[in-house]
Amino acid sequence: MKWLLICWAAPVSFLGAWYYLSYYDMSFGIFMLTRQMHDLVFAIYGKVLGIPPETIPPLVARAIAFDSLLVFAIFGFRRRAAIMGWWRRRQASRSGKVSLPSADSLSKAP
């Protein structure tokens, strides 16, 4: 499961970092991080897919959101016993703490 999370998070963070740095043209002297390369990459993908290049980033964001939901659903399913135990302990501690103070413990201050 650890490797699934690593193999999911590494490309997502690499793509997010590249997109952010190239979108704002923070190149640090690397051509791959320039805005010119950013526009060229999306122009090529737009040509290949036959759609306008400006529609690609929202599609990628939706795909990443769906993949993330799927990965966390698998993670949650695999760890469902531990999650249910945590939830039951949380509910039990919450119901035990909410008790009204007794008349003996109240202050006699005027």
PDB file of N, CA and C in Angstrom:
ATOM      1  N   MET A   1       0.826  -1.189   0.000  1.00  0.00           N
ATOM      2  CA  MET A   1       0.000   0.000   0.000  1.00  0.00           C
ATOM      3  C   MET A   1       0.869   1.251   0.000  1.00  0.00           C
ATOM      4  N   LYS A   2       2.010   1.164   0.698  1.00  0.00           N
ATOM      5  CA  LYS A   2       2.923   2.297   0.733  1.00  0.00           C
ATOM      6  C   LYS A   2       3.420   2.624  -0.672  1.00  0.00           C
ATOM      7  N   TRP A   3       3.713   1.603  -1.440  1.00  0.00           N
ATOM      8  CA  TRP A   3       4.224   1.826  -2.791  1.00  0.00           C
ATOM      9  C   TRP A   3       3.144   2.387  -3.711  1.00  0.00           C
ATOM     10  N   LEU A   4       1.902   1.996  -3.493  1.00  0.00           N
ATOM     11  CA  LEU A   4       0.816   2.563  -4.286  1.00  0.00           C
ATOM     12  C   LEU A   4       0.716   4.062  -4.030  1.00  0.00           C
ATOM     13  N   LEU A   5       0.792   4.461  -2.763  1.00  0.00           N
ATOM     14  CA  LEU A   5       0.731   5.889  -2.447  1.00  0.00           C
ATOM     15  C   LEU A   5       1.937   6.642  -3.001  1.00  0.00           C
ATOM     16  N   ILE A   6       3.113   6.043  -2.930  1.00  0.00           N
ATOM     17  CA  ILE A   6       4.313   6.694  -3.472  1.00  0.00           C
ATOM     18  C   ILE A   6       4.219   6.816  -4.984  1.00  0.00           C
ATOM     19  N   CYS A   7       3.805   5.743  -5.646  1.00  0.00           N
ATOM     20  CA  CYS A   7       3.705   5.770  -7.117  1.00  0.00           C
ATOM     21  C   CYS A   7       2.578   6.668  -7.597  1.00  0.00           C
ATOM     22  N   TRP A   8       1.626   6.984  -6.737  1.00  0.00           N
ATOM     23  CA  TRP A   8       0.584   7.948  -7.086  1.00  0.00           C
ATOM     24  C   TRP A   8       1.053   9.375  -6.815  1.00  0.00           C
ATOM     25  N   ALA A   9       1.669   9.599  -5.659  1.00  0.00           N
ATOM     26  CA  ALA A   9       2.022  10.951  -5.239  1.00  0.00           C
ATOM     27  C   ALA A   9       3.200  11.526  -6.026  1.00  0.00           C
ATOM     28  N   ALA A  10       4.152  10.712  -6.411  1.00  0.00           N
ATOM     29  CA  ALA A  10       5.336  11.221  -7.108  1.00  0.00           C
ATOM     30  C   ALA A  10       4.981  11.883  -8.446  1.00  0.00           C
ATOM     31  N   PRO A  11       4.255  11.223  -9.356  1.00  0.00           N
ATOM     32  CA  PRO A  11       3.918  11.889 -10.617  1.00  0.00           C
ATOM     33  C   PRO A  11       2.980  13.081 -10.435  1.00  0.00           C
ATOM     34  N   VAL A  12       2.048  12.974  -9.483  1.00  0.00           N
ATOM     35  CA  VAL A  12       1.114  14.076  -9.262  1.00  0.00           C
ATOM     36  C   VAL A  12       1.865  15.305  -8.768  1.00  0.00           C
ATOM     37  N   SER A  13       2.786  15.125  -7.820  1.00  0.00           N
ATOM     38  CA  SER A  13       3.529  16.277  -7.321  1.00  0.00           C
ATOM     39  C   SER A  13       4.514  16.798  -8.362  1.00  0.00           C
ATOM     40  N   PHE A  14       5.122  15.916  -9.152  1.00  0.00           N
ATOM     41  CA  PHE A  14       6.018  16.376 -10.209  1.00  0.00           C
ATOM     42  C   PHE A  14       5.249  17.200 -11.242  1.00  0.00           C
ATOM     43  N   LEU A  15       4.096  16.713 -11.661  1.00  0.00           N
ATOM     44  CA  LEU A  15       3.281  17.448 -12.628  1.00  0.00           C
ATOM     45  C   LEU A  15       2.796  18.776 -12.053  1.00  0.00           C
ATOM     46  N   GLY A  16       2.356  18.761 -10.805  1.00  0.00           N
ATOM     47  CA  GLY A  16       1.898  19.995 -10.166  1.00  0.00           C
ATOM     48  C   GLY A  16       3.008  21.011 -10.035  1.00  0.00           C
ATOM     49  N   ALA A  17       4.194  20.565  -9.648  1.00  0.00           N
ATOM     50  CA  ALA A  17       5.333  21.480  -9.520  1.00  0.00           C
ATOM     51  C   ALA A  17       5.723  22.046 -10.878  1.00  0.00           C
ATOM     52  N   TRP A  18       5.786  21.178 -11.905  1.00  0.00           N
ATOM     53  CA  TRP A  18       6.125  21.669 -13.238  1.00  0.00           C
ATOM     54  C   TRP A  18       5.081  22.666 -13.727  1.00  0.00           C
ATOM     55  N   TYR A  19       3.816  22.354 -13.546  1.00  0.00           N
ATOM     56  CA  TYR A  19       2.758  23.245 -14.022  1.00  0.00           C
ATOM     57  C   TYR A  19       2.841  24.604 -13.324  1.00  0.00           C
ATOM     58  N   TYR A  20       2.996  24.594 -12.006  1.00  0.00           N
ATOM     59  CA  TYR A  20       3.044  25.849 -11.250  1.00  0.00           C
ATOM     60  C   TYR A  20       4.262  26.691 -11.664  1.00  0.00           C
ATOM     61  N   LEU A  21       5.438  26.062 -11.709  1.00  0.00           N
ATOM     62  CA  LEU A  21       6.654  26.810 -12.044  1.00  0.00           C
ATOM     63  C   LEU A  21       6.629  27.318 -13.480  1.00  0.00           C
ATOM     64  N   SER A  22       6.168  26.500 -14.417  1.00  0.00           N
ATOM     65  CA  SER A  22       6.160  26.941 -15.811  1.00  0.00           C
ATOM     66  C   SER A  22       5.045  27.937 -16.081  1.00  0.00           C
ATOM     67  N   TYR A  23       3.919  27.814 -15.391  1.00  0.00           N
ATOM     68  CA  TYR A  23       2.818  28.745 -15.593  1.00  0.00           C
ATOM     69  C   TYR A  23       3.221  30.157 -15.172  1.00  0.00           C
ATOM     70  N   TYR A  24       3.938  30.248 -14.048  1.00  0.00           N
ATOM     71  CA  TYR A  24       4.380  31.553 -13.557  1.00  0.00           C
ATOM     72  C   TYR A  24       5.783  31.910 -14.035  1.00  0.00           C
ATOM     73  N   ASP A  25       6.339  31.133 -14.968  1.00  0.00           N
ATOM     74  CA  ASP A  25       7.620  31.395 -15.620  1.00  0.00           C
ATOM     75  C   ASP A  25       8.761  31.530 -14.612  1.00  0.00           C
ATOM     76  N   MET A  26       8.779  30.650 -13.624  1.00  0.00           N
ATOM     77  CA  MET A  26       9.891  30.598 -12.673  1.00  0.00           C
ATOM     78  C   MET A  26      10.859  29.533 -13.164  1.00  0.00           C
ATOM     79  N   SER A  27      11.711  29.896 -14.119  1.00  0.00           N
ATOM     80  CA  SER A  27      12.501  28.895 -14.826  1.00  0.00           C
ATOM     81  C   SER A  27      13.817  28.550 -14.152  1.00  0.00           C
ATOM     82  N   PHE A  28      14.390  29.441 -13.340  1.00  0.00           N
ATOM     83  CA  PHE A  28      15.686  29.203 -12.703  1.00  0.00           C
ATOM     84  C   PHE A  28      16.734  28.807 -13.731  1.00  0.00           C
ATOM     85  N   GLY A  29      16.600  29.304 -14.958  1.00  0.00           N
ATOM     86  CA  GLY A  29      17.553  29.008 -16.022  1.00  0.00           C
ATOM     87  C   GLY A  29      17.318  27.686 -16.728  1.00  0.00           C
ATOM     88  N   ILE A  30      16.256  26.992 -16.414  1.00  0.00           N
ATOM     89  CA  ILE A  30      15.946  25.697 -17.040  1.00  0.00           C
ATOM     90  C   ILE A  30      14.847  25.926 -18.070  1.00  0.00           C
ATOM     91  N   PHE A  31      15.113  25.557 -19.322  1.00  0.00           N
ATOM     92  CA  PHE A  31      14.150  25.820 -20.392  1.00  0.00           C
ATOM     93  C   PHE A  31      12.824  25.105 -20.171  1.00  0.00           C
ATOM     94  N   MET A  32      12.860  23.919 -19.574  1.00  0.00           N
ATOM     95  CA  MET A  32      11.633  23.149 -19.370  1.00  0.00           C
ATOM     96  C   MET A  32      10.648  23.884 -18.466  1.00  0.00           C
ATOM     97  N   LEU A  33      11.128  24.813 -17.647  1.00  0.00           N
ATOM     98  CA  LEU A  33      10.266  25.521 -16.711  1.00  0.00           C
ATOM     99  C   LEU A  33       9.821  26.896 -17.217  1.00  0.00           C
ATOM    100  N   THR A  34      10.102  27.216 -18.475  1.00  0.00           N
ATOM    101  CA  THR A  34       9.710  28.525 -19.000  1.00  0.00           C
ATOM    102  C   THR A  34       8.257  28.509 -19.460  1.00  0.00           C
ATOM    103  N   ARG A  35       7.687  29.689 -19.546  1.00  0.00           N
ATOM    104  CA  ARG A  35       6.299  29.811 -20.019  1.00  0.00           C
ATOM    105  C   ARG A  35       6.205  29.411 -21.488  1.00  0.00           C
ATOM    106  N   GLN A  36       7.256  29.667 -22.244  1.00  0.00           N
ATOM    107  CA  GLN A  36       7.272  29.285 -23.656  1.00  0.00           C
ATOM    108  C   GLN A  36       7.126  27.763 -23.800  1.00  0.00           C
ATOM    109  N   MET A  37       7.846  27.011 -22.980  1.00  0.00           N
ATOM    110  CA  MET A  37       7.745  25.553 -23.026  1.00  0.00           C
ATOM    111  C   MET A  37       6.373  25.092 -22.533  1.00  0.00           C
ATOM    112  N   HIS A  38       5.844  25.768 -21.528  1.00  0.00           N
ATOM    113  CA  HIS A  38       4.511  25.468 -21.010  1.00  0.00           C
ATOM    114  C   HIS A  38       3.473  25.569 -22.131  1.00  0.00           C
ATOM    115  N   ASP A  39       3.502  26.683 -22.857  1.00  0.00           N
ATOM    116  CA  ASP A  39       2.556  26.876 -23.954  1.00  0.00           C
ATOM    117  C   ASP A  39       2.787  25.870 -25.079  1.00  0.00           C
ATOM    118  N   LEU A  40       4.049  25.552 -25.347  1.00  0.00           N
ATOM    119  CA  LEU A  40       4.361  24.589 -26.406  1.00  0.00           C
ATOM    120  C   LEU A  40       3.840  23.194 -26.055  1.00  0.00           C
ATOM    121  N   VAL A  41       4.024  22.770 -24.816  1.00  0.00           N
ATOM    122  CA  VAL A  41       3.542  21.443 -24.385  1.00  0.00           C
ATOM    123  C   VAL A  41       2.037  21.348 -24.543  1.00  0.00           C
ATOM    124  N   PHE A  42       1.316  22.371 -24.079  1.00  0.00           N
ATOM    125  CA  PHE A  42      -0.139  22.310 -24.175  1.00  0.00           C
ATOM    126  C   PHE A  42      -0.619  22.486 -25.618  1.00  0.00           C
ATOM    127  N   ALA A  43       0.132  23.198 -26.450  1.00  0.00           N
ATOM    128  CA  ALA A  43      -0.223  23.297 -27.868  1.00  0.00           C
ATOM    129  C   ALA A  43      -0.077  21.934 -28.548  1.00  0.00           C
ATOM    130  N   ILE A  44       0.988  21.214 -28.222  1.00  0.00           N
ATOM    131  CA  ILE A  44       1.191  19.881 -28.805  1.00  0.00           C
ATOM    132  C   ILE A  44       0.093  18.920 -28.346  1.00  0.00           C
ATOM    133  N   TYR A  45      -0.196  18.911 -27.036  1.00  0.00           N
ATOM    134  CA  TYR A  45      -1.271  18.054 -26.539  1.00  0.00           C
ATOM    135  C   TYR A  45      -2.620  18.436 -27.151  1.00  0.00           C
ATOM    136  N   GLY A  46      -2.855  19.719 -27.332  1.00  0.00           N
ATOM    137  CA  GLY A  46      -4.093  20.173 -27.955  1.00  0.00           C
ATOM    138  C   GLY A  46      -4.212  19.685 -29.390  1.00  0.00           C
ATOM    139  N   LYS A  47      -3.094  19.750 -30.127  1.00  0.00           N
ATOM    140  CA  LYS A  47      -3.091  19.251 -31.515  1.00  0.00           C
ATOM    141  C   LYS A  47      -3.353  17.751 -31.557  1.00  0.00           C
ATOM    142  N   VAL A  48      -2.667  17.015 -30.681  1.00  0.00           N
ATOM    143  CA  VAL A  48      -2.810  15.559 -30.671  1.00  0.00           C
ATOM    144  C   VAL A  48      -4.236  15.153 -30.310  1.00  0.00           C
ATOM    145  N   LEU A  49      -4.813  15.818 -29.300  1.00  0.00           N
ATOM    146  CA  LEU A  49      -6.151  15.465 -28.851  1.00  0.00           C
ATOM    147  C   LEU A  49      -7.260  16.114 -29.675  1.00  0.00           C
ATOM    148  N   GLY A  50      -6.912  17.144 -30.442  1.00  0.00           N
ATOM    149  CA  GLY A  50      -7.913  17.819 -31.256  1.00  0.00           C
ATOM    150  C   GLY A  50      -8.816  18.748 -30.465  1.00  0.00           C
ATOM    151  N   ILE A  51      -8.313  19.282 -29.354  1.00  0.00           N
ATOM    152  CA  ILE A  51      -9.080  20.212 -28.529  1.00  0.00           C
ATOM    153  C   ILE A  51      -8.252  21.468 -28.287  1.00  0.00           C
ATOM    154  N   PRO A  52      -8.889  22.576 -27.922  1.00  0.00           N
ATOM    155  CA  PRO A  52      -8.119  23.791 -27.637  1.00  0.00           C
ATOM    156  C   PRO A  52      -7.177  23.573 -26.439  1.00  0.00           C
ATOM    157  N   PRO A  53      -5.955  24.098 -26.525  1.00  0.00           N
ATOM    158  CA  PRO A  53      -4.976  23.872 -25.449  1.00  0.00           C
ATOM    159  C   PRO A  53      -5.407  24.398 -24.081  1.00  0.00           C
ATOM    160  N   GLU A  54      -6.232  25.441 -24.042  1.00  0.00           N
ATOM    161  CA  GLU A  54      -6.632  25.998 -22.744  1.00  0.00           C
ATOM    162  C   GLU A  54      -7.642  25.116 -22.007  1.00  0.00           C
ATOM    163  N   THR A  55      -8.206  24.113 -22.673  1.00  0.00           N
ATOM    164  CA  THR A  55      -9.146  23.203 -21.993  1.00  0.00           C
ATOM    165  C   THR A  55      -8.442  22.012 -21.350  1.00  0.00           C
ATOM    166  N   ILE A  56      -7.155  21.839 -21.610  1.00  0.00           N
ATOM    167  CA  ILE A  56      -6.440  20.673 -21.094  1.00  0.00           C
ATOM    168  C   ILE A  56      -6.189  20.751 -19.577  1.00  0.00           C
ATOM    169  N   PRO A  57      -5.717  21.884 -19.013  1.00  0.00           N
ATOM    170  CA  PRO A  57      -5.463  21.905 -17.559  1.00  0.00           C
ATOM    171  C   PRO A  57      -6.674  21.551 -16.693  1.00  0.00           C
ATOM    172  N   PRO A  58      -7.894  22.050 -16.980  1.00  0.00           N
ATOM    173  CA  PRO A  58      -9.024  21.601 -16.150  1.00  0.00           C
ATOM    174  C   PRO A  58      -9.315  20.106 -16.286  1.00  0.00           C
ATOM    175  N   LEU A  59      -9.098  19.554 -17.472  1.00  0.00           N
ATOM    176  CA  LEU A  59      -9.308  18.112 -17.657  1.00  0.00           C
ATOM    177  C   LEU A  59      -8.300  17.308 -16.836  1.00  0.00           C
ATOM    178  N   VAL A  60      -7.051  17.765 -16.828  1.00  0.00           N
ATOM    179  CA  VAL A  60      -6.017  17.089 -16.047  1.00  0.00           C
ATOM    180  C   VAL A  60      -6.331  17.196 -14.555  1.00  0.00           C
ATOM    181  N   ALA A  61      -6.792  18.369 -14.118  1.00  0.00           N
ATOM    182  CA  ALA A  61      -7.133  18.556 -12.700  1.00  0.00           C
ATOM    183  C   ALA A  61      -8.277  17.622 -12.292  1.00  0.00           C
ATOM    184  N   ARG A  62      -9.276  17.471 -13.149  1.00  0.00           N
ATOM    185  CA  ARG A  62     -10.375  16.548 -12.835  1.00  0.00           C
ATOM    186  C   ARG A  62      -9.898  15.108 -12.803  1.00  0.00           C
ATOM    187  N   ALA A  63      -8.995  14.749 -13.713  1.00  0.00           N
ATOM    188  CA  ALA A  63      -8.449  13.387 -13.725  1.00  0.00           C
ATOM    189  C   ALA A  63      -7.644  13.118 -12.459  1.00  0.00           C
ATOM    190  N   ILE A  64      -6.854  14.097 -12.012  1.00  0.00           N
ATOM    191  CA  ILE A  64      -6.072  13.934 -10.787  1.00  0.00           C
ATOM    192  C   ILE A  64      -7.004  13.813  -9.584  1.00  0.00           C
ATOM    193  N   ALA A  65      -8.065  14.618  -9.560  1.00  0.00           N
ATOM    194  CA  ALA A  65      -9.027  14.549  -8.452  1.00  0.00           C
ATOM    195  C   ALA A  65      -9.704  13.181  -8.416  1.00  0.00           C
ATOM    196  N   PHE A  66     -10.098  12.662  -9.554  1.00  0.00           N
ATOM    197  CA  PHE A  66     -10.736  11.340  -9.613  1.00  0.00           C
ATOM    198  C   PHE A  66      -9.763  10.247  -9.193  1.00  0.00           C
ATOM    199  N   ASP A  67      -8.529  10.313  -9.701  1.00  0.00           N
ATOM    200  CA  ASP A  67      -7.526   9.316  -9.324  1.00  0.00           C
ATOM    201  C   ASP A  67      -7.234   9.369  -7.829  1.00  0.00           C
ATOM    202  N   SER A  68      -7.178  10.570  -7.277  1.00  0.00           N
ATOM    203  CA  SER A  68      -6.924  10.719  -5.840  1.00  0.00           C
ATOM    204  C   SER A  68      -8.058  10.118  -5.037  1.00  0.00           C
ATOM    205  N   LEU A  69      -9.272  10.367  -5.466  1.00  0.00           N
ATOM    206  CA  LEU A  69     -10.429   9.789  -4.785  1.00  0.00           C
ATOM    207  C   LEU A  69     -10.376   8.263  -4.838  1.00  0.00           C
ATOM    208  N   LEU A  70     -10.019   7.730  -5.979  1.00  0.00           N
ATOM    209  CA  LEU A  70      -9.914   6.282  -6.140  1.00  0.00           C
ATOM    210  C   LEU A  70      -8.813   5.702  -5.253  1.00  0.00           C
ATOM    211  N   VAL A  71      -7.647   6.344  -5.206  1.00  0.00           N
ATOM    212  CA  VAL A  71      -6.535   5.854  -4.387  1.00  0.00           C
ATOM    213  C   VAL A  71      -6.905   5.893  -2.911  1.00  0.00           C
ATOM    214  N   PHE A  72      -7.529   6.987  -2.453  1.00  0.00           N
ATOM    215  CA  PHE A  72      -7.900   7.076  -1.044  1.00  0.00           C
ATOM    216  C   PHE A  72      -9.050   6.138  -0.701  1.00  0.00           C
ATOM    217  N   ALA A  73      -9.921   5.840  -1.655  1.00  0.00           N
ATOM    218  CA  ALA A  73     -10.977   4.849  -1.417  1.00  0.00           C
ATOM    219  C   ALA A  73     -10.369   3.467  -1.239  1.00  0.00           C
ATOM    220  N   ILE A  74      -9.387   3.126  -2.048  1.00  0.00           N
ATOM    221  CA  ILE A  74      -8.702   1.837  -1.901  1.00  0.00           C
ATOM    222  C   ILE A  74      -7.980   1.782  -0.559  1.00  0.00           C
ATOM    223  N   PHE A  75      -7.303   2.884  -0.206  1.00  0.00           N
ATOM    224  CA  PHE A  75      -6.603   2.955   1.078  1.00  0.00           C
ATOM    225  C   PHE A  75      -7.577   2.807   2.242  1.00  0.00           C
ATOM    226  N   GLY A  76      -8.705   3.495   2.160  1.00  0.00           N
ATOM    227  CA  GLY A  76      -9.712   3.403   3.210  1.00  0.00           C
ATOM    228  C   GLY A  76     -10.320   2.014   3.306  1.00  0.00           C
ATOM    229  N   PHE A  77     -10.540   1.372   2.163  1.00  0.00           N
ATOM    230  CA  PHE A  77     -11.094   0.019   2.175  1.00  0.00           C
ATOM    231  C   PHE A  77     -10.117  -0.965   2.808  1.00  0.00           C
ATOM    232  N   ARG A  78      -8.836  -0.814   2.508  1.00  0.00           N
ATOM    233  CA  ARG A  78      -7.836  -1.716   3.065  1.00  0.00           C
ATOM    234  C   ARG A  78      -7.661  -1.519   4.562  1.00  0.00           C
ATOM    235  N   ARG A  79      -7.887  -0.300   5.044  1.00  0.00           N
ATOM    236  CA  ARG A  79      -7.697   0.016   6.463  1.00  0.00           C
ATOM    237  C   ARG A  79      -9.017   0.225   7.190  1.00  0.00           C
ATOM    238  N   ARG A  80     -10.095  -0.366   6.675  1.00  0.00           N
ATOM    239  CA  ARG A  80     -11.422  -0.102   7.228  1.00  0.00           C
ATOM    240  C   ARG A  80     -11.563  -0.545   8.672  1.00  0.00           C
ATOM    241  N   ALA A  81     -10.916  -1.621   9.080  1.00  0.00           N
ATOM    242  CA  ALA A  81     -11.023  -2.083  10.468  1.00  0.00           C
ATOM    243  C   ALA A  81     -10.390  -1.063  11.417  1.00  0.00           C
ATOM    244  N   ALA A  82      -9.220  -0.558  11.065  1.00  0.00           N
ATOM    245  CA  ALA A  82      -8.556   0.427  11.912  1.00  0.00           C
ATOM    246  C   ALA A  82      -9.349   1.736  11.949  1.00  0.00           C
ATOM    247  N   ILE A  83      -9.921   2.129  10.820  1.00  0.00           N
ATOM    248  CA  ILE A  83     -10.701   3.368  10.763  1.00  0.00           C
ATOM    249  C   ILE A  83     -11.969   3.230  11.594  1.00  0.00           C
ATOM    250  N   MET A  84     -12.643   2.086  11.513  1.00  0.00           N
ATOM    251  CA  MET A  84     -13.862   1.884  12.311  1.00  0.00           C
ATOM    252  C   MET A  84     -13.536   1.831  13.808  1.00  0.00           C
ATOM    253  N   GLY A  85     -12.415   1.228  14.180  1.00  0.00           N
ATOM    254  CA  GLY A  85     -11.999   1.220  15.583  1.00  0.00           C
ATOM    255  C   GLY A  85     -11.724   2.623  16.085  1.00  0.00           C
ATOM    256  N   TRP A  86     -11.046   3.420  15.275  1.00  0.00           N
ATOM    257  CA  TRP A  86     -10.778   4.815  15.639  1.00  0.00           C
ATOM    258  C   TRP A  86     -12.090   5.583  15.793  1.00  0.00           C
ATOM    259  N   TRP A  87     -13.016   5.354  14.868  1.00  0.00           N
ATOM    260  CA  TRP A  87     -14.293   6.071  14.923  1.00  0.00           C
ATOM    261  C   TRP A  87     -15.092   5.686  16.179  1.00  0.00           C
ATOM    262  N   ARG A  88     -15.114   4.412  16.511  1.00  0.00           N
ATOM    263  CA  ARG A  88     -15.842   3.970  17.711  1.00  0.00           C
ATOM    264  C   ARG A  88     -15.215   4.525  18.985  1.00  0.00           C
ATOM    265  N   ARG A  89     -13.877   4.519  19.058  1.00  0.00           N
ATOM    266  CA  ARG A  89     -13.209   5.110  20.220  1.00  0.00           C
ATOM    267  C   ARG A  89     -13.496   6.597  20.325  1.00  0.00           C
ATOM    268  N   ARG A  90     -13.536   7.289  19.219  1.00  0.00           N
ATOM    269  CA  ARG A  90     -13.818   8.726  19.213  1.00  0.00           C
ATOM    270  C   ARG A  90     -15.233   8.999  19.690  1.00  0.00           C
ATOM    271  N   GLN A  91     -16.195   8.216  19.213  1.00  0.00           N
ATOM    272  CA  GLN A  91     -17.580   8.407  19.624  1.00  0.00           C
ATOM    273  C   GLN A  91     -17.776   8.054  21.096  1.00  0.00           C
ATOM    274  N   ALA A  92     -17.093   7.022  21.568  1.00  0.00           N
ATOM    275  CA  ALA A  92     -17.222   6.625  22.972  1.00  0.00           C
ATOM    276  C   ALA A  92     -16.632   7.690  23.895  1.00  0.00           C
ATOM    277  N   SER A  93     -15.487   8.245  23.503  1.00  0.00           N
ATOM    278  CA  SER A  93     -14.879   9.273  24.349  1.00  0.00           C
ATOM    279  C   SER A  93     -15.689  10.562  24.307  1.00  0.00           C
ATOM    280  N   ARG A  94     -16.317  10.813  23.214  1.00  0.00           N
ATOM    281  CA  ARG A  94     -17.126  12.025  23.090  1.00  0.00           C
ATOM    282  C   ARG A  94     -18.385  11.935  23.952  1.00  0.00           C
ATOM    283  N   SER A  95     -19.014  10.779  23.991  1.00  0.00           N
ATOM    284  CA  SER A  95     -20.232  10.627  24.781  1.00  0.00           C
ATOM    285  C   SER A  95     -19.917  10.595  26.275  1.00  0.00           C
ATOM    286  N   GLY A  96     -18.739  10.162  26.681  1.00  0.00           N
ATOM    287  CA  GLY A  96     -18.356  10.113  28.080  1.00  0.00           C
ATOM    288  C   GLY A  96     -17.977  11.479  28.630  1.00  0.00           C
ATOM    289  N   LYS A  97     -17.501  12.377  27.801  1.00  0.00           N
ATOM    290  CA  LYS A  97     -17.046  13.690  28.259  1.00  0.00           C
ATOM    291  C   LYS A  97     -18.186  14.674  28.450  1.00  0.00           C
ATOM    292  N   VAL A  98     -19.266  14.483  27.770  1.00  0.00           N
ATOM    293  CA  VAL A  98     -20.356  15.440  27.838  1.00  0.00           C
ATOM    294  C   VAL A  98     -21.263  15.057  29.004  1.00  0.00           C
ATOM    295  N   SER A  99     -20.905  15.492  30.181  1.00  0.00           N
ATOM    296  CA  SER A  99     -21.748  15.237  31.345  1.00  0.00           C
ATOM    297  C   SER A  99     -21.893  16.553  32.101  1.00  0.00           C
ATOM    298  N   LEU A 100     -23.069  16.770  32.606  1.00  0.00           N
ATOM    299  CA  LEU A 100     -23.335  17.996  33.339  1.00  0.00           C
ATOM    300  C   LEU A 100     -22.717  17.918  34.725  1.00  0.00           C
ATOM    301  N   PRO A 101     -22.222  19.031  35.256  1.00  0.00           N
ATOM    302  CA  PRO A 101     -21.621  18.994  36.594  1.00  0.00           C
ATOM    303  C   PRO A 101     -22.693  18.752  37.654  1.00  0.00           C
ATOM    304  N   SER A 102     -22.307  18.046  38.687  1.00  0.00           N
ATOM    305  CA  SER A 102     -23.264  17.766  39.765  1.00  0.00           C
ATOM    306  C   SER A 102     -23.381  18.984  40.675  1.00  0.00           C
ATOM    307  N   ALA A 103     -24.395  19.002  41.474  1.00  0.00           N
ATOM    308  CA  ALA A 103     -24.633  20.139  42.382  1.00  0.00           C
ATOM    309  C   ALA A 103     -23.528  20.215  43.432  1.00  0.00           C
ATOM    310  N   ASP A 104     -22.889  19.099  43.794  1.00  0.00           N
ATOM    311  CA  ASP A 104     -21.832  19.103  44.801  1.00  0.00           C
ATOM    312  C   ASP A 104     -20.565  19.795  44.315  1.00  0.00           C
ATOM    313  N   SER A 105     -20.320  19.757  43.025  1.00  0.00           N
ATOM    314  CA  SER A 105     -19.087  20.323  42.523  1.00  0.00           C
ATOM    315  C   SER A 105     -19.213  21.803  42.167  1.00  0.00           C
ATOM    316  N   LEU A 106     -20.400  22.358  42.297  1.00  0.00           N
ATOM    317  CA  LEU A 106     -20.556  23.764  41.955  1.00  0.00           C
ATOM    318  C   LEU A 106     -19.993  24.657  43.067  1.00  0.00           C
ATOM    319  N   SER A 107     -19.497  25.769  42.660  1.00  0.00           N
ATOM    320  CA  SER A 107     -18.913  26.719  43.608  1.00  0.00           C
ATOM    321  C   SER A 107     -20.003  27.356  44.454  1.00  0.00           C
ATOM    322  N   LYS A 108     -19.691  27.682  45.689  1.00  0.00           N
ATOM    323  CA  LYS A 108     -20.640  28.345  46.584  1.00  0.00           C
ATOM    324  C   LYS A 108     -20.402  29.858  46.599  1.00  0.00           C
ATOM    325  N   ALA A 109     -19.677  30.350  45.625  1.00  0.00           N
ATOM    326  CA  ALA A 109     -19.369  31.798  45.586  1.00  0.00           C
ATOM    327  C   ALA A 109     -20.629  32.603  45.304  1.00  0.00           C
ATOM    328  N   PRO A 110     -20.736  33.797  45.907  1.00  0.00           N
ATOM    329  CA  PRO A 110     -21.949  34.616  45.702  1.00  0.00           C
ATOM    330  C   PRO A 110     -21.992  35.249  44.337  1.00  0.00           C
TER     331      PRO A 110
END
